[in-house]
Short mmCIF file of C-alpha atoms in Angstrom, two decimals:
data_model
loop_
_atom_site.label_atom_id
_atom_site.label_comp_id
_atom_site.label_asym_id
_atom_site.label_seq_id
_atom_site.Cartn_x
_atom_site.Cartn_y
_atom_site.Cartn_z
CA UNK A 24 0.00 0.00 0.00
CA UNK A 25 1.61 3.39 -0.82
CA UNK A 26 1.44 6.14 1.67
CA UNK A 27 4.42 8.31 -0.18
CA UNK A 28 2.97 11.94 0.81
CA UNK A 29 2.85 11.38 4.54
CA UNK A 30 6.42 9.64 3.97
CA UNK A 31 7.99 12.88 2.96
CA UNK A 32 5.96 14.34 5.98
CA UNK A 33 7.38 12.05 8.39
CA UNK A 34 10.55 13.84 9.25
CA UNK A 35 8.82 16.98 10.67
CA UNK A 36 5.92 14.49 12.35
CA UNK A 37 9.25 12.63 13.79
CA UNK A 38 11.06 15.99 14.87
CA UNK A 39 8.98 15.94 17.93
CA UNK A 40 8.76 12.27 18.81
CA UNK A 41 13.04 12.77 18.94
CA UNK A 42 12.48 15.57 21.44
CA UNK A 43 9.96 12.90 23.52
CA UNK A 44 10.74 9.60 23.17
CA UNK A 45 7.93 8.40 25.40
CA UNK A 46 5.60 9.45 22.60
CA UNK A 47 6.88 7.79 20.19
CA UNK A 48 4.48 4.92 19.55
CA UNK A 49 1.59 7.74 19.74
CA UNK A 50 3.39 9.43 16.32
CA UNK A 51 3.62 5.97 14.91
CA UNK A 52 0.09 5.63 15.28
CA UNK A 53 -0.76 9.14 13.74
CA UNK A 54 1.37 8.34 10.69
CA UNK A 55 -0.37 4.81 10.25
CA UNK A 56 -3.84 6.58 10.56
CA UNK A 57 -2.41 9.42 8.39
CA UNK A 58 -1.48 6.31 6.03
CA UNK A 59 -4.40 4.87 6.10
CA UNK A 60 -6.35 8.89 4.87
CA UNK A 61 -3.77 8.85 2.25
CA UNK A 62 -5.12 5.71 0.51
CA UNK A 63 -8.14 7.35 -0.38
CA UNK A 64 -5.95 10.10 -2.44
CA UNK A 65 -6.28 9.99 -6.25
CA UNK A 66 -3.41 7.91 -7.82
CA UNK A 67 -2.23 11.29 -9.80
CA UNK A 68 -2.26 14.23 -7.17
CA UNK A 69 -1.25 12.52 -3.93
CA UNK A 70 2.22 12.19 -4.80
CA UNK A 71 2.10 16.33 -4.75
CA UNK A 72 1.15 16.04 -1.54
CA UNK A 73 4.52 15.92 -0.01
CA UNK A 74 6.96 18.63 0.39
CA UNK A 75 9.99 18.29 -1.90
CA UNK A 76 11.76 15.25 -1.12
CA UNK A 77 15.28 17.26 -0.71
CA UNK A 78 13.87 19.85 1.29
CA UNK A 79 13.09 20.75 4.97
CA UNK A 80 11.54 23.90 4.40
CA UNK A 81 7.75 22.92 5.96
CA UNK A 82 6.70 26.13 4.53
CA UNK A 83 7.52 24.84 0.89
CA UNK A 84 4.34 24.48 -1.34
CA UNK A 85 6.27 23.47 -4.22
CA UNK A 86 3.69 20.56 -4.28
CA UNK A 87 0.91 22.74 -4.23
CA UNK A 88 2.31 24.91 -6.60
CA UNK A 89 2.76 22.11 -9.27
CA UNK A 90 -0.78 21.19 -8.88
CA UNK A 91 -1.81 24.70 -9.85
CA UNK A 92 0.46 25.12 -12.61
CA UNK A 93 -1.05 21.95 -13.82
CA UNK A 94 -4.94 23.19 -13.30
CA UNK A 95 -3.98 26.66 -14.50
CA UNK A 96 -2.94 24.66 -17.91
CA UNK A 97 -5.54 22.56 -18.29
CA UNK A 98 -7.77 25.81 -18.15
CA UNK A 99 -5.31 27.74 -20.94
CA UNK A 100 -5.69 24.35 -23.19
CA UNK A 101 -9.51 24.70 -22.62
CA UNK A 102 -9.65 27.94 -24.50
CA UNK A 103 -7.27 27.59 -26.51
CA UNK A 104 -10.14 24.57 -28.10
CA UNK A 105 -12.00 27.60 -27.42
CA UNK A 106 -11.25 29.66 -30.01
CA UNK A 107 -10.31 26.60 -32.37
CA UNK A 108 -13.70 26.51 -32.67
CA UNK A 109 -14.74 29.96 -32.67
CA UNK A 110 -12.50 30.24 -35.43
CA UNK A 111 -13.68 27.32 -37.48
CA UNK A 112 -17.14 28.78 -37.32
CA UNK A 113 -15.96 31.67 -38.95
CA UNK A 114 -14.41 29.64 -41.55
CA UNK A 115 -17.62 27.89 -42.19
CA UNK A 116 -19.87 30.96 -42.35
CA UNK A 117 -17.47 32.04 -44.87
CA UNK A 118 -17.33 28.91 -46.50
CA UNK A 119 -21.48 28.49 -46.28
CA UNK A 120 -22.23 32.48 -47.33
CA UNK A 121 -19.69 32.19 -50.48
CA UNK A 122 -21.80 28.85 -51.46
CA UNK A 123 -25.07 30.53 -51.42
CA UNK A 124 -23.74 33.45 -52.99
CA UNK A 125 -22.04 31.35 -55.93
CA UNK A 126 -25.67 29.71 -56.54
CA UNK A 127 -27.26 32.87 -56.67
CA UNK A 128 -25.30 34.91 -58.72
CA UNK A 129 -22.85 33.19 -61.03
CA UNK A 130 -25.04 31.07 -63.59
CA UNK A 131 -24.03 27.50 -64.25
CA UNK A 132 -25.44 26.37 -67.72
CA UNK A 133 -28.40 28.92 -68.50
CA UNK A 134 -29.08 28.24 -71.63
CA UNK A 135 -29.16 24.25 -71.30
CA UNK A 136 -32.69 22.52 -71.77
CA UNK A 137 -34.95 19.68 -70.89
CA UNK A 138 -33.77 17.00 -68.56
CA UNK A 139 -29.99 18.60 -68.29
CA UNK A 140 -31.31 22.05 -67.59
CA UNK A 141 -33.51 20.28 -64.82
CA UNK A 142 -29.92 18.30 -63.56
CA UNK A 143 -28.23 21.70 -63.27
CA UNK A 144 -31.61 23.43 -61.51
CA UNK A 145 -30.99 20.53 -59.09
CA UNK A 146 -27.11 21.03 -58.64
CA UNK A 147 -27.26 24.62 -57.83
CA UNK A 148 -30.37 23.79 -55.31
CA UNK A 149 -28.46 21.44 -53.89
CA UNK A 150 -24.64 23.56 -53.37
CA UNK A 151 -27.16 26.40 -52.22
CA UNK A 152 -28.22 23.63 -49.58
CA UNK A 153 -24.87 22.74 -48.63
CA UNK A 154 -24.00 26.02 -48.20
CA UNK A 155 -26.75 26.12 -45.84
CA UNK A 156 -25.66 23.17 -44.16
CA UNK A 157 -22.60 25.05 -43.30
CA UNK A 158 -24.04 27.58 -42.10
CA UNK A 159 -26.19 25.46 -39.93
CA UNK A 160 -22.91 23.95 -38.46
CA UNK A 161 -20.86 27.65 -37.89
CA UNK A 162 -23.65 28.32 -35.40
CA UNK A 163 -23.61 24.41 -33.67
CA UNK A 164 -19.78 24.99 -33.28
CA UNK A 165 -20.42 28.91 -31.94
CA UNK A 166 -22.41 27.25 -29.59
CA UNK A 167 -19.97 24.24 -28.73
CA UNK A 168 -17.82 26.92 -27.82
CA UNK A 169 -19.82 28.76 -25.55
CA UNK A 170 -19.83 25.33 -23.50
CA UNK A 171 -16.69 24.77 -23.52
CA UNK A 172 -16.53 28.89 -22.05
CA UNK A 173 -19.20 27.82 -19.48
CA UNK A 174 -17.46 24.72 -18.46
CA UNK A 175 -13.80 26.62 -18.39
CA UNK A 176 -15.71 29.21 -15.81
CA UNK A 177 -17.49 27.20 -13.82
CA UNK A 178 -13.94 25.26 -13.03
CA UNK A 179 -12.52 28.02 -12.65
CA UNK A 180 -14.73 29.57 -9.78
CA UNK A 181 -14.96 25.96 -8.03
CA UNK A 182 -11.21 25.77 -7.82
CA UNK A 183 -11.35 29.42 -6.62
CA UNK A 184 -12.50 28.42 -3.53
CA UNK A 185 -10.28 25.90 -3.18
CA UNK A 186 -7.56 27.99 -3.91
CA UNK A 187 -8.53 31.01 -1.34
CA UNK A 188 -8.84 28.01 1.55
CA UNK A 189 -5.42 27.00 0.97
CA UNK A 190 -4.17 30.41 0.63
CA UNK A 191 -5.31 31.19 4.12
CA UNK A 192 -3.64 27.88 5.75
CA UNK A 193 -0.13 28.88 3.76
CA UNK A 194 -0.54 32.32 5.19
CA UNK A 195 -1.30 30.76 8.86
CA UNK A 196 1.56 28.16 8.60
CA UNK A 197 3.83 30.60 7.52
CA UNK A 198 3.00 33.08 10.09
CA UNK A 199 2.87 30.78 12.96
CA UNK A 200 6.55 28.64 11.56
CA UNK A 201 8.16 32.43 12.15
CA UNK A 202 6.71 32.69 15.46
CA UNK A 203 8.19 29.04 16.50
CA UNK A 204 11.20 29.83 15.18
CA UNK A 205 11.51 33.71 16.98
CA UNK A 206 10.34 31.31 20.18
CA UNK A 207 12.74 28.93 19.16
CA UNK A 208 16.00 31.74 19.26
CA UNK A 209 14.53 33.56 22.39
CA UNK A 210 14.47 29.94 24.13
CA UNK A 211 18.15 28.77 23.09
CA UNK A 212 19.26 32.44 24.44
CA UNK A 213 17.60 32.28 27.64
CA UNK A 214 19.37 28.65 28.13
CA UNK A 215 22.67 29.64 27.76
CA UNK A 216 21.97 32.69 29.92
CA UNK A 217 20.97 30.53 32.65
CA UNK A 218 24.32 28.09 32.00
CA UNK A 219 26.21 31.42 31.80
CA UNK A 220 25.07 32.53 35.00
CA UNK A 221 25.25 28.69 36.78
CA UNK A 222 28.65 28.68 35.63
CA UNK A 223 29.45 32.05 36.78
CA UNK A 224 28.00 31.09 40.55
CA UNK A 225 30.53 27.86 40.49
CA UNK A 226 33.39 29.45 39.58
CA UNK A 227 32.65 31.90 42.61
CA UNK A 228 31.66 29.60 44.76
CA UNK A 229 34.58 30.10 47.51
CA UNK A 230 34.01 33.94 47.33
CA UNK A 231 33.48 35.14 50.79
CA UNK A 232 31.85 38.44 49.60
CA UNK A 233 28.25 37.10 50.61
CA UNK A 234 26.70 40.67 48.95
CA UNK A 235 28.36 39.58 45.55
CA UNK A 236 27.11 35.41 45.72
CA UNK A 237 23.41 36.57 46.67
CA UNK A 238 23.79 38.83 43.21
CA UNK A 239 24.99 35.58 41.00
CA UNK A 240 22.26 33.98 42.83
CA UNK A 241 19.74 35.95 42.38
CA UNK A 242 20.90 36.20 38.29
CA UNK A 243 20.83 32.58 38.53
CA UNK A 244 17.69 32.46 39.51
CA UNK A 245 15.93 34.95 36.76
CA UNK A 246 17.87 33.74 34.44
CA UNK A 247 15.58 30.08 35.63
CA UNK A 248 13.03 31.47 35.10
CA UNK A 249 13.61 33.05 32.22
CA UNK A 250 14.55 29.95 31.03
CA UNK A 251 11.36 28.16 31.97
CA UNK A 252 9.11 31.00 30.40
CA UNK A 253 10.58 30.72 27.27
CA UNK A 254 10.63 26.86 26.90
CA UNK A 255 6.67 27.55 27.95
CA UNK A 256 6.59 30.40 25.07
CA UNK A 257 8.40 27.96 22.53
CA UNK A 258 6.36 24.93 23.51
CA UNK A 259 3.20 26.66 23.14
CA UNK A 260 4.25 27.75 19.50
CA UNK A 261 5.69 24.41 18.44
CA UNK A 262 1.57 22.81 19.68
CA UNK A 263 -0.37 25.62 17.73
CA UNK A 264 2.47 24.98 14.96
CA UNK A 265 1.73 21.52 14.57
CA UNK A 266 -2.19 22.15 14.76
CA UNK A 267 -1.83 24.66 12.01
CA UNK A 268 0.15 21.88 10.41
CA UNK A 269 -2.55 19.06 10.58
CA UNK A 270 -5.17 21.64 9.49
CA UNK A 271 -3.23 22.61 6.42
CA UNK A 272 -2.37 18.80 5.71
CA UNK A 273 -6.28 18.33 5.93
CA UNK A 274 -7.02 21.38 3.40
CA UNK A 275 -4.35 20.00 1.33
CA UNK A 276 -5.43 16.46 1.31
CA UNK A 277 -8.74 17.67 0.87
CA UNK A 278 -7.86 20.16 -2.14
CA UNK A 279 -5.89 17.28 -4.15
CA UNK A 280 -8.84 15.14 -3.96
CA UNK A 281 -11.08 18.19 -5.34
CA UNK A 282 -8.14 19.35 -7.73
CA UNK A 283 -8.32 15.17 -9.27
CA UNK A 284 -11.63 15.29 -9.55
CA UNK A 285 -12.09 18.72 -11.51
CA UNK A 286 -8.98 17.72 -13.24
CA UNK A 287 -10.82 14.27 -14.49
CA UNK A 288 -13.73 15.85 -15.36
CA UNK A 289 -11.79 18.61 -17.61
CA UNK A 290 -10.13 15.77 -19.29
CA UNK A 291 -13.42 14.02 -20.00
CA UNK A 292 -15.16 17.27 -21.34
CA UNK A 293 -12.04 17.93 -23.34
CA UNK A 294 -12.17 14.46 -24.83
CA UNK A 295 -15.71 14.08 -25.20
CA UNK A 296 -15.78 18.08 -26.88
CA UNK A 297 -13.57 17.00 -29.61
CA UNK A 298 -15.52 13.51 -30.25
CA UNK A 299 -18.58 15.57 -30.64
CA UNK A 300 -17.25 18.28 -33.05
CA UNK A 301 -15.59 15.32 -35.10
CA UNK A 302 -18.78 13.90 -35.35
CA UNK A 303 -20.42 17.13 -36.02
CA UNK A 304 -18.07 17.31 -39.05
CA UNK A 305 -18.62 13.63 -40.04
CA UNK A 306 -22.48 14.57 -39.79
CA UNK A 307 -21.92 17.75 -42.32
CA UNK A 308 -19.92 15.41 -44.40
CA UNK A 309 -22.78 12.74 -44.20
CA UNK A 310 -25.36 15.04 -45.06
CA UNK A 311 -23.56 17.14 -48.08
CA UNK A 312 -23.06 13.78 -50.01
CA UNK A 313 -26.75 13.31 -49.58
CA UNK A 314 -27.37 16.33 -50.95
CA UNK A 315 -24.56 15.24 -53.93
CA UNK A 316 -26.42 11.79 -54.64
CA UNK A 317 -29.40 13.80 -55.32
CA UNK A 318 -27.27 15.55 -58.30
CA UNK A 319 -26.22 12.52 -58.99
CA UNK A 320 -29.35 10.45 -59.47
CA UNK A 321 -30.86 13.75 -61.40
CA UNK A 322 -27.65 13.36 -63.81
CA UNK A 323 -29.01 9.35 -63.85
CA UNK A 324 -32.53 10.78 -65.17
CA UNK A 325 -30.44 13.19 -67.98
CA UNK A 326 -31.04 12.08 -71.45
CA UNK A 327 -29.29 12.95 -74.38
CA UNK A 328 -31.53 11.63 -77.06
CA UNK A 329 -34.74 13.30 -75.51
CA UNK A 330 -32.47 16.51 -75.34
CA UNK A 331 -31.78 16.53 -78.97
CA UNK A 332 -34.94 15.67 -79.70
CA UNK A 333 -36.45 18.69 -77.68
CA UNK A 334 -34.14 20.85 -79.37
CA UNK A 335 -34.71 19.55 -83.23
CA UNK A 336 -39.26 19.96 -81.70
CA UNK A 337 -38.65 23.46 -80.33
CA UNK A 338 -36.45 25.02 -82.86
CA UNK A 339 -37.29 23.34 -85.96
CA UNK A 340 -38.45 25.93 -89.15
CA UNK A 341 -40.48 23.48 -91.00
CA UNK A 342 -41.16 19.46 -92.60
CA UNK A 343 -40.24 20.03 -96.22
CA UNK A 344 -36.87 21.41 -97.66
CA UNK A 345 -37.21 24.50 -99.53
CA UNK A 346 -37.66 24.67 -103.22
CA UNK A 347 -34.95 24.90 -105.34
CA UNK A 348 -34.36 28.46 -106.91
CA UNK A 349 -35.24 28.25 -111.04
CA UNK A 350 -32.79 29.80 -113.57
CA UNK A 351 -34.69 32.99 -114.42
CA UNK A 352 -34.01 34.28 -117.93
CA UNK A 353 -33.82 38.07 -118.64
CA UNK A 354 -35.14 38.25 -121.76
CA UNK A 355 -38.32 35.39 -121.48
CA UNK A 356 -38.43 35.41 -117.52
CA UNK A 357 -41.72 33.37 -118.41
CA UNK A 358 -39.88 29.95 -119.09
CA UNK A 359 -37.10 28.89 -116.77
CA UNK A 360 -33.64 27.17 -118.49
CA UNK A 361 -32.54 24.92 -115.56
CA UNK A 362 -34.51 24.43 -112.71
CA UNK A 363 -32.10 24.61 -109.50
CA UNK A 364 -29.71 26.87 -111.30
CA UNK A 365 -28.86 31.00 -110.99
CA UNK A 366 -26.93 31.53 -114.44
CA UNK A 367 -26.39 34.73 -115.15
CA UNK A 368 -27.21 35.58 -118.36
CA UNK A 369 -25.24 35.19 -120.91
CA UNK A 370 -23.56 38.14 -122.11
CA UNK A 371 -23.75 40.53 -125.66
CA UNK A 372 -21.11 39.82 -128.55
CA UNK A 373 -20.36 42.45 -130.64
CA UNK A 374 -20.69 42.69 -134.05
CA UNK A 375 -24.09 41.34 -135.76
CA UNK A 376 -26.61 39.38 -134.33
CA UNK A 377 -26.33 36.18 -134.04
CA UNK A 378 -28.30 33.88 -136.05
CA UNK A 379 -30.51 31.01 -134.91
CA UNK A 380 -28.80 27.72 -135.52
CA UNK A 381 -29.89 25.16 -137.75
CA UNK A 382 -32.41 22.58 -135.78
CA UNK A 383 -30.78 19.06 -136.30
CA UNK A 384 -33.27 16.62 -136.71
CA UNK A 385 -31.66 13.85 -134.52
CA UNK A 386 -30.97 15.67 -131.52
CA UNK A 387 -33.17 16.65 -129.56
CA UNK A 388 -31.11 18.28 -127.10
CA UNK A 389 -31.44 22.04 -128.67
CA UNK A 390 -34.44 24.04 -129.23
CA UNK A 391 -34.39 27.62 -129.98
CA UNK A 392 -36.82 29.94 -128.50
CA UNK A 393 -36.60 33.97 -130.10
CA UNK A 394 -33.55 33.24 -132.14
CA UNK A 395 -31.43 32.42 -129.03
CA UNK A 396 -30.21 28.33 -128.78
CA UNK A 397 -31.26 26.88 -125.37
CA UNK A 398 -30.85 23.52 -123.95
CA UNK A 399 -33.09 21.29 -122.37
CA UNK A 400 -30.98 19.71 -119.13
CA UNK A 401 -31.58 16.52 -118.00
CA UNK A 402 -30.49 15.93 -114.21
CA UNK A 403 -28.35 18.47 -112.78
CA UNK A 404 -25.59 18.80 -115.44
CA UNK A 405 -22.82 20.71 -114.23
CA UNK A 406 -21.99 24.22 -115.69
CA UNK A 407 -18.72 23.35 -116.98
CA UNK A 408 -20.40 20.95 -119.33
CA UNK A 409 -23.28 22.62 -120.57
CA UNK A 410 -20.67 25.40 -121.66
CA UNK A 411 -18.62 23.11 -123.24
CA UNK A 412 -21.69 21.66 -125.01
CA UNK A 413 -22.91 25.32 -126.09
CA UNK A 414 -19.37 25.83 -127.47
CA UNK A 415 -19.11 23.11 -129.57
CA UNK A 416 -22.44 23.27 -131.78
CA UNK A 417 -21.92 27.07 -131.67
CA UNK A 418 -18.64 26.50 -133.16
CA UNK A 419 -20.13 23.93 -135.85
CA UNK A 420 -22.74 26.92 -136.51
CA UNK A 421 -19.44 29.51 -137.20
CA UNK A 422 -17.82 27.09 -139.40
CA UNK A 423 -21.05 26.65 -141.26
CA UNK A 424 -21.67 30.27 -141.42
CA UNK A 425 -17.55 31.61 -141.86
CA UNK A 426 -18.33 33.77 -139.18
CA UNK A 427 -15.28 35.11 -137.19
CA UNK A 428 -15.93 34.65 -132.81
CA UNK A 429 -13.66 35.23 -130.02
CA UNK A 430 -13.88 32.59 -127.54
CA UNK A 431 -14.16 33.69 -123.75
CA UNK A 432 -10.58 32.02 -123.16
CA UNK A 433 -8.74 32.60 -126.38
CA UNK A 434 -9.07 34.01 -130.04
CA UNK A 435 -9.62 31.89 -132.47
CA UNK A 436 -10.46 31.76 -136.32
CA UNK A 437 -12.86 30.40 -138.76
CA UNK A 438 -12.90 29.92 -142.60
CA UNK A 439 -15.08 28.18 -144.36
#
């Protein structure tokens, strides 16, 4: 069984059973009851219990000291979490306020349609919702930390009291050690007064001067009693000493057990503090991939065929191709050449007018309409060979008539 604090406390408990060794089995039994208290310490704070192993100094409260760094950090760790979360709600205000901004004023795919327009309606609902969510969980973390400020006070006033109480038993057995030790002096001087003066009456013992052995005598004698009413004043300090010394064992024994106890239950809040604002975060994490599965099953629903076929519905001009545009000629704009076609017409020669070509019998691929040779097309001839065409029975008619043409590309003559 360990009994370490009154251990360290058994010199000074001892320093009077070595003045009296009659009651020595009585401090024996003190420091066994004493034990026997001590058991009931928490395993942490009882070893602070004892004055400083290498030091004699009752007075020290190094002990005490220690215990009240240790509180006093426990408290500046408390808000430091403090403000972790005050500042991580700020962070997720921000966060949540820039979301529902972003949905509200940058657009995201305006001009889509149908069932991806309806997917994107759904996305931005859904950020805007997250955004919300954070929010939600800036003021749930505000209010974690105004716990965590209620708990940090609420310590901090219990172990106020605490504190004061031991404060006045220091202040006590500090006062009353420098009385016992002023007794203490004053005692130890009256004592070797009184040996002074014994010794001075032996070493004049044969004087026959009667006058001057009834004055060593008589200083003898006060110096006695002297003597005697200091051991009285020194005894009676040493007794309220030691009572002041029990009392502020008690306060301390008591105050470690408190100190443990607040201590444990910081820890525990602490601990339990951050489990709940991980799972607070877990929780926003949770619920924003709801909120993304939504999207996602929307984006499921998306189709790209019924999209393209809502755009070719809604925007379509008509069921039928247009016509085709008719060759229009200037000069008999009532009968079209080639269907399809926008010739220009074709342009004056000089000289005299041209004559209408002979009509050959087995070809029917010429017909001549005002004295001007036209052609009948059959399916979409190109240009290029309808010119040729025209060239080459208009240059059969020149070599039948010994007329002299230019040709659009070069210059070339006729004879008959």
């Amino acid at each position: 069984m360990y009994a370490g604090p009154l251990t360290a406390l058994g010199p000074f408990l001892l320093r009077r059973v070595r003045r009296s060794e009659e009651n020595i089995h009585f401090y024996h039994a003190v420091l066994f009851t004493q034990r026997v208290r001590v058991r009931y310490l928490g395993r942490v704070f009882r070893l602070l219990l004892e004055v400083p192993r290498h030091s004699p100094d009752i007075i020290s409260t190094t002990g005490y000291d220690c215990i009240i760094h240790y509180s006093n950090e426990g408290r500046k760790n408390c808000k430091e979490f403090e403000d972790f979360l005050k500042e991580r709600a700020v962070i997720e205000e921000r966060y949540g306020k820039d979301l529902v901004n972003l949905t509200k004023k940058k657009p995201c795919g305006q001009s889509e349609f149908n069932t991806l327009k309806r997917s994107l309606d759904v996305f931005k609902q859904q950020i805007e919702n997250v955004g919300q969510c954070h929010l939600q969980l800036a003021n749930i973390l505000r209010d974690e930390a105004r716990k965590m400020e209620e708990f940090r006070e609420k310590q901090k006033q219990n172990r106020k009291r605490t504190e004061n109480a031991m404060d006045v038993v220091h202040k006590q057995k500090q006062t009353q050690y420098k009385k016992t030790m002023e007794a203490k002096r004053t005692y130890e001087q009256r004592c070797r007064e009184k040996e002074d003066a014994d010794q001075a009456l032996n070493r004049n013992a044969n004087i026959v001067n009667q006058k001057q052995q009834d004055k060593l005598f008589a200083k003898l004698a006060q110096a006695k009693v002297a003597a005697e009413d200091a051991d009285k004043a020194y005894q009676l300090n040493v007794s309220v000493l030691d009572k002041i010394r029990e009392d502020w064992q008690n306060e301390h024994m008591n105050a470690c057990v408190f100190l443990e106890t607040q201590e444990s239950e910081r820890r525990n809040y602490f601990r339990n503090a951050v489990w709940t604002h991980l799972n607070q975060l877990s929780q926003q994490c949770v619920t924003s991939d709801v909120m993304y599965e939504e999207v996602r099953k929307s984006l499921e629903m998306c189709s790209i065929q019924k999209d393209i076929e809502h755009f070719v519905e809604n925007k379509k001009t008509g069921d039928t191709p247009p016509a085709p545009i008719p060759y229009e000629n200037f000069y008999n704009p009532q009968k079209n050449m080639i269907p399809g076609r926008n010739n220009a017409p074709v342009g004056l020669r000089r000289g005299p007018m041209m004559p209408t070509p002979p009509k050959s019998p087995c070809n029917s691929d010429y017909d001549t309409v005002n004295e001007y040779s036209k052609i009948q097309h059959y399916d979409n001839c190109y240009c290029h060979v309808l010119g040729i065409m025209l060239l080459r029975y208009y240059h059969e008619w020149e070599d039948n008539s010994g007329i002299v043409e230019r040709d659009p590309l070069r210059t070339t003559r006729y004879h008959d």
